[in-house]
mmCIF file of C-alpha atoms in Angstrom:
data_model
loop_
_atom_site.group_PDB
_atom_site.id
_atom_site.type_symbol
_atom_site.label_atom_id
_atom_site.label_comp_id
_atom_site.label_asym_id
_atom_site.label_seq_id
_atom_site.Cartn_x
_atom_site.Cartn_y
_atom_site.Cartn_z
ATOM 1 C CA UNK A 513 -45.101 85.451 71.532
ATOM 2 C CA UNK A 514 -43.782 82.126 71.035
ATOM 3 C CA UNK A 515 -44.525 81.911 67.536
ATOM 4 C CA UNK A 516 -42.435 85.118 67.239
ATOM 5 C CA UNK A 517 -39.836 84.528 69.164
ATOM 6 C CA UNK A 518 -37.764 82.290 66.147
ATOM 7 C CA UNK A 519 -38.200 85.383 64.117
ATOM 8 C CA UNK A 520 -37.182 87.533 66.383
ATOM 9 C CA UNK A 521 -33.986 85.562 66.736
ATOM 10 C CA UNK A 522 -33.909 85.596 62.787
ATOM 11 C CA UNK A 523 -34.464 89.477 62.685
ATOM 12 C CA UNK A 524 -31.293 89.508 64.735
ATOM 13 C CA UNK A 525 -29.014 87.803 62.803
ATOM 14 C CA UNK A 526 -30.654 89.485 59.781
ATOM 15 C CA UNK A 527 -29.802 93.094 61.336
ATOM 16 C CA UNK A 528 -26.111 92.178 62.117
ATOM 17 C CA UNK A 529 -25.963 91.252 58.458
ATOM 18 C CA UNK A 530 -28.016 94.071 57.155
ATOM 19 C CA UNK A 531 -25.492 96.736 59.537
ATOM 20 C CA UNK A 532 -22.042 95.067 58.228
ATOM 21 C CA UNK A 533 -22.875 95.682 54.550
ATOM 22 C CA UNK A 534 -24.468 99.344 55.285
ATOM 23 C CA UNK A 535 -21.640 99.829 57.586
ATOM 24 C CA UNK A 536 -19.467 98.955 54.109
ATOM 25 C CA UNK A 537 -21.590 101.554 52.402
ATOM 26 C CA UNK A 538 -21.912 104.462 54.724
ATOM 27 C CA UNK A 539 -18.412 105.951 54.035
ATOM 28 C CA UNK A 540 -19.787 106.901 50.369
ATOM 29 C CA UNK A 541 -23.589 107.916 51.418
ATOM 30 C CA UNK A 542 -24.802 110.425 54.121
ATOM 31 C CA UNK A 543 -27.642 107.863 54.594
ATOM 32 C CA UNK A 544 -28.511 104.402 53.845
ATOM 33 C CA UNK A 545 -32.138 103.576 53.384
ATOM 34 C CA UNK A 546 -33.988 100.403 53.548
ATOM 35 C CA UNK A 547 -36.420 98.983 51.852
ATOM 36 C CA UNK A 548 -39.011 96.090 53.235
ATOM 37 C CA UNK A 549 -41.316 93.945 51.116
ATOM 38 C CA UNK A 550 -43.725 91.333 53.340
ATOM 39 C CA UNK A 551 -45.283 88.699 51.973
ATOM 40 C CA UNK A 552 -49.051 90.439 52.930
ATOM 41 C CA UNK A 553 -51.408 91.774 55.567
ATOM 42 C CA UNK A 554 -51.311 89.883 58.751
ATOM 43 C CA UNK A 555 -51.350 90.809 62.560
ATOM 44 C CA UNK A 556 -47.687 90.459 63.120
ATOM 45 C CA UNK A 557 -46.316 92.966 60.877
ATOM 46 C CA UNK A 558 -45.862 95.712 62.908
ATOM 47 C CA UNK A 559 -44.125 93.718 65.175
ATOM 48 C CA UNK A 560 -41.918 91.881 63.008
ATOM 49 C CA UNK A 561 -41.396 95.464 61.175
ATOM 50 C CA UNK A 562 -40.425 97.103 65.026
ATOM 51 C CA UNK A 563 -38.620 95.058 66.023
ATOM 52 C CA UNK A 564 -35.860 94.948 63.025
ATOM 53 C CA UNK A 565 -35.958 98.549 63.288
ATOM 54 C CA UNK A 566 -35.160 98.340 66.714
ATOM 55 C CA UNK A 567 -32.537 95.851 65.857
ATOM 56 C CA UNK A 568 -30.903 98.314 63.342
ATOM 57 C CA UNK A 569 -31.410 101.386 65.036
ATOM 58 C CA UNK A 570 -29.010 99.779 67.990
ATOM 59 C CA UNK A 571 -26.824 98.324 66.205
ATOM 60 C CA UNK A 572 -26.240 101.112 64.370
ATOM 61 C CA UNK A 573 -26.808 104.143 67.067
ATOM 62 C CA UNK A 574 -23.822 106.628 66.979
ATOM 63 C CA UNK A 575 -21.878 105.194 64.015
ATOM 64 C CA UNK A 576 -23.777 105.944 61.045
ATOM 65 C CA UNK A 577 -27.653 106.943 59.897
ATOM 66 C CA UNK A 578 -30.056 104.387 58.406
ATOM 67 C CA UNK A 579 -33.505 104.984 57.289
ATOM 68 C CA UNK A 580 -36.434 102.904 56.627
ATOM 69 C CA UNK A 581 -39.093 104.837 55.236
ATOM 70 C CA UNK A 582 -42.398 103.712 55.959
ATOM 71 C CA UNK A 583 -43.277 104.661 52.290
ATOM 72 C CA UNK A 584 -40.645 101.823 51.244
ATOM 73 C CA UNK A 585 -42.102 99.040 53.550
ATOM 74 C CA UNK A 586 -44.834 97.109 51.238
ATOM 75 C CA UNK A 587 -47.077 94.647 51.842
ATOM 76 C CA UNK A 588 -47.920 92.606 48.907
ATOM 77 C CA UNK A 589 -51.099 90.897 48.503
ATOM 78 C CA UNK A 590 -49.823 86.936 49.555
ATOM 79 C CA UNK A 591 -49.508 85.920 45.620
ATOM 80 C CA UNK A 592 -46.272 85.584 43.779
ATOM 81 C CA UNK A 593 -47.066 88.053 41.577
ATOM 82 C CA UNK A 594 -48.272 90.630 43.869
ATOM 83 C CA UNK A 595 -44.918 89.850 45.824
ATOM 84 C CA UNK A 596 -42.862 90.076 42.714
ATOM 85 C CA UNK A 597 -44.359 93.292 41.563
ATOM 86 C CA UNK A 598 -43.286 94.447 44.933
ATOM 87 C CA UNK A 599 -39.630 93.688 45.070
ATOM 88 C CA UNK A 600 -39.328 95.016 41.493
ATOM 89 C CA UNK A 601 -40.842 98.069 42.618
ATOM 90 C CA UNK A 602 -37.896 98.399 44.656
ATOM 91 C CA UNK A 603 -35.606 97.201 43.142
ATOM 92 C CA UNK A 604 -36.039 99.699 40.628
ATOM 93 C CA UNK A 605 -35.810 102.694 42.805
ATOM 94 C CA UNK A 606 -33.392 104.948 43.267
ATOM 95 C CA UNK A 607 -34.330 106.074 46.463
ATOM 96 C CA UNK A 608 -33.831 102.401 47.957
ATOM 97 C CA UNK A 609 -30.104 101.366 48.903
ATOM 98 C CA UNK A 610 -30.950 97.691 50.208
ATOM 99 C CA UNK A 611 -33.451 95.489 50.745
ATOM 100 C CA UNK A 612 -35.032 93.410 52.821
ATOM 101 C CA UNK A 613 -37.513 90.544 53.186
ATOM 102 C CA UNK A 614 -39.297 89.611 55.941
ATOM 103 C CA UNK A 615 -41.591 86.901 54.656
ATOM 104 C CA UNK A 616 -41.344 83.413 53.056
ATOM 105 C CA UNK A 617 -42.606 84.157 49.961
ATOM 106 C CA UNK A 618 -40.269 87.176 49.086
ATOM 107 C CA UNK A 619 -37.481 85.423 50.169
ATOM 108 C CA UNK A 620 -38.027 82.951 48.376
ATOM 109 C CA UNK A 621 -38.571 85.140 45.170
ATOM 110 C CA UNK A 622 -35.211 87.430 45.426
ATOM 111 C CA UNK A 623 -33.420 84.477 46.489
ATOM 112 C CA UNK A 624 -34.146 82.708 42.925
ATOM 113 C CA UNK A 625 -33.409 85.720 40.565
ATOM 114 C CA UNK A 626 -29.891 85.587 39.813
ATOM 115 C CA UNK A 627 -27.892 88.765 40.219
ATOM 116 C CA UNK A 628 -29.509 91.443 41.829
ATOM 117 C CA UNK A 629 -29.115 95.417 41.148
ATOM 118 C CA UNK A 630 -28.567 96.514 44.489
ATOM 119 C CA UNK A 631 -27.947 93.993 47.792
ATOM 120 C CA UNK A 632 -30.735 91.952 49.093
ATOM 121 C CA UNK A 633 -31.468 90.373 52.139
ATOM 122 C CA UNK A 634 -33.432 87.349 52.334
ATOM 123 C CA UNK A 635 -35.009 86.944 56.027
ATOM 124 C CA UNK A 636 -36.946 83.271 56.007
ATOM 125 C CA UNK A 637 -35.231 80.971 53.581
ATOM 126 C CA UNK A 638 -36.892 77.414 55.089
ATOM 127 C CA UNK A 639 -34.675 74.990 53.336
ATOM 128 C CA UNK A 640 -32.563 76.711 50.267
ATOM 129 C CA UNK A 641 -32.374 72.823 48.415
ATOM 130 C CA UNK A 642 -36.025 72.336 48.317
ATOM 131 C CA UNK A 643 -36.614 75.596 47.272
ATOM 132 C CA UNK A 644 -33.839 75.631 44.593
ATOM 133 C CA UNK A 645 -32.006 78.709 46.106
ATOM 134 C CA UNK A 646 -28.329 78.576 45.247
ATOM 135 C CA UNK A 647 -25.810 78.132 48.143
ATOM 136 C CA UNK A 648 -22.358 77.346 48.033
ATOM 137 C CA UNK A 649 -19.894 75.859 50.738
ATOM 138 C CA UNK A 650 -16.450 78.492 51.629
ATOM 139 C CA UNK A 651 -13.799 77.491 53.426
ATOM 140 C CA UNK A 652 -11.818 79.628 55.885
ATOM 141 C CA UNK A 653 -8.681 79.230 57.679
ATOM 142 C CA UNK A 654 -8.603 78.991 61.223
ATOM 143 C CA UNK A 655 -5.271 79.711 63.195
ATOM 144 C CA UNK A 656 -4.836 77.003 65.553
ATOM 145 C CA UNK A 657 -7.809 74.792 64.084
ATOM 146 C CA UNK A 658 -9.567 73.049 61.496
ATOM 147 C CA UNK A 659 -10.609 74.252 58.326
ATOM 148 C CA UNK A 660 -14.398 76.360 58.852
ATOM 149 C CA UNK A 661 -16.754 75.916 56.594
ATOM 150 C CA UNK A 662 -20.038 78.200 56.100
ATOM 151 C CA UNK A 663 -22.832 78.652 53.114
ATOM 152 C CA UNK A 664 -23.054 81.634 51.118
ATOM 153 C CA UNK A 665 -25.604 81.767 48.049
ATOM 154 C CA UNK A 666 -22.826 83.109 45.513
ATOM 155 C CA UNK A 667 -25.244 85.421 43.669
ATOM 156 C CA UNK A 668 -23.912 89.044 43.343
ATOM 157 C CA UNK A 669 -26.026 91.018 46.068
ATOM 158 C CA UNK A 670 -27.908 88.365 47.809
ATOM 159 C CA UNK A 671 -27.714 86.981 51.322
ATOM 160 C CA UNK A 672 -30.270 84.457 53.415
ATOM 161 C CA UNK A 673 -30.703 83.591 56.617
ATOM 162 C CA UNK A 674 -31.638 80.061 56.514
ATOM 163 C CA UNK A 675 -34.545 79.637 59.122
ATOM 164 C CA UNK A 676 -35.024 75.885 58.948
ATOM 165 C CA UNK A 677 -33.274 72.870 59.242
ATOM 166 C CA UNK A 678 -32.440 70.205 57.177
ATOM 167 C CA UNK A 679 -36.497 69.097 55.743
ATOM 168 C CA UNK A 680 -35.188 65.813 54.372
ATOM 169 C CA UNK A 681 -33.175 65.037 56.981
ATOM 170 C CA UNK A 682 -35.891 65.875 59.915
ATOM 171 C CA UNK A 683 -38.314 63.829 57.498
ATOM 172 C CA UNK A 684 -36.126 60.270 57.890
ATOM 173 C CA UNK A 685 -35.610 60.999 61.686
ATOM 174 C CA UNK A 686 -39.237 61.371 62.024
ATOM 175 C CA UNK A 687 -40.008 58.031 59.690
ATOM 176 C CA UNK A 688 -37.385 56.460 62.264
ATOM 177 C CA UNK A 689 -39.437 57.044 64.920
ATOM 178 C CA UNK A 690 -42.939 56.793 63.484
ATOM 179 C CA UNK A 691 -42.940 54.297 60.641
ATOM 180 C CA UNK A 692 -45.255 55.958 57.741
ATOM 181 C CA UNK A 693 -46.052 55.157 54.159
ATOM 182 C CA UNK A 694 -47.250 58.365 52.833
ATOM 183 C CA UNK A 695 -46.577 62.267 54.367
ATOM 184 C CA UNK A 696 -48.842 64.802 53.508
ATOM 185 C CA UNK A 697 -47.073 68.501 53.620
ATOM 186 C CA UNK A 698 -49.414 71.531 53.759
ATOM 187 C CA UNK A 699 -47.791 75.065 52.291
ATOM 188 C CA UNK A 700 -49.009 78.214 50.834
ATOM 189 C CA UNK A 701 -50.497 77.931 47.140
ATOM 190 C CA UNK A 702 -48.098 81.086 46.038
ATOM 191 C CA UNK A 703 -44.875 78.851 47.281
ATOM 192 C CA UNK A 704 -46.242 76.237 45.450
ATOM 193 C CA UNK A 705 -46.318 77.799 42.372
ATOM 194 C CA UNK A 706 -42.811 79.043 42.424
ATOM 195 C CA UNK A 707 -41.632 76.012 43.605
ATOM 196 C CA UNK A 708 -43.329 74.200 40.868
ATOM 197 C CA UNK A 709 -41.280 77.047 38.342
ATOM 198 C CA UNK A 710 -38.145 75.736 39.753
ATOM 199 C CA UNK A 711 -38.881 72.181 38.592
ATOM 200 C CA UNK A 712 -39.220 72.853 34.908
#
């Protein structure tokens, strides 16, 4: 449980953000339905996958109707291209209002498309400069107090929940306090090889 409790905490925030734009939606739709893409088979899935439904479904109870088919939850195969065969699947279908994505992997792949046909939501975004995701700093007025700032990613239909901290910056604080020469940093092959698109 304690490896899922930071994505539980993510699935929150996700489903708050997930409600407010379906909430935008419901007045011209009967029903909203939801689409899910994760990154592949693992053990956690069906509890990562009940407990944003649960998330939604309370959020949500008496106010307006979501639905998340089980048909439109995939599980790709853990390779970029089995992950971006996935989300195009959906994105492409008309019987999918939003999206969402509860994996590394297919966040990071909707998160570096550009404008998206329908909204997307991006659950694990680890550290959007690394990963070359776009994000952008707004400014908002607040009576009685300074200016507050926030990120959005400024791409037409796409939000992220950013699940990490600052890499680079956790990186120095760690060479602070353990002097090193050379770090060795371990990550999946299929993040690796969209990562290593971003760079050319």
């Amino acid at each position: 449980m304690s490896i899922l409790a930071p994505l539980i905490r993510q699935l929150g925030r996700l489903a708050v953000l997930v409600c407010l734009c379906v909430l935008a939606a419901s007045a011209q739709q009967s029903a909203v339905r939801i689409g899910m893409v994760l990154d592949g088979p693992a053990e956690q899935n069906a509890r990562l996958l009940e407990i944003f439904e649960y998330e939604i479904t309370v959020l949500v109870e008496g106010e307006f109707q979501v639905e998340l088919p089980a048909a439109k939850q995939l599980v790709a195969d853990w390779t970029a291209a089995g992950i971006a065969g996935a989300v195009d699947g959906l994105l492409s279908d008309p019987d999918v209002d939003y999206i969402v994505t509860l994996g590394i992997l297919g966040s990071n792949d909707v998160s570096r498309r550009g404008p998206l046909p329908k909204p997307v939501f991006a659950a694990i975004i680890l550290d959007p400069e690394i990963q070359g995701i776009p994000s952008e700093m707004l400014g908002q007025p607040v009576i009685g107090e300074e200016l507050e700032q926030f990120k959005v990613s400024g791409v037409p239909n796409l939000s992220y929940v950013t699940a990490g901290g600052d890499a680079v910056q956790e990186i120095r604080v760690f060479r602070g306090l353990v002097p090193f020469s050379r770090l060795t940093i371990l990550y999946m092959e299929a993040l690796s090889n969209r990562l290593d698109r971003a760079d050319r």
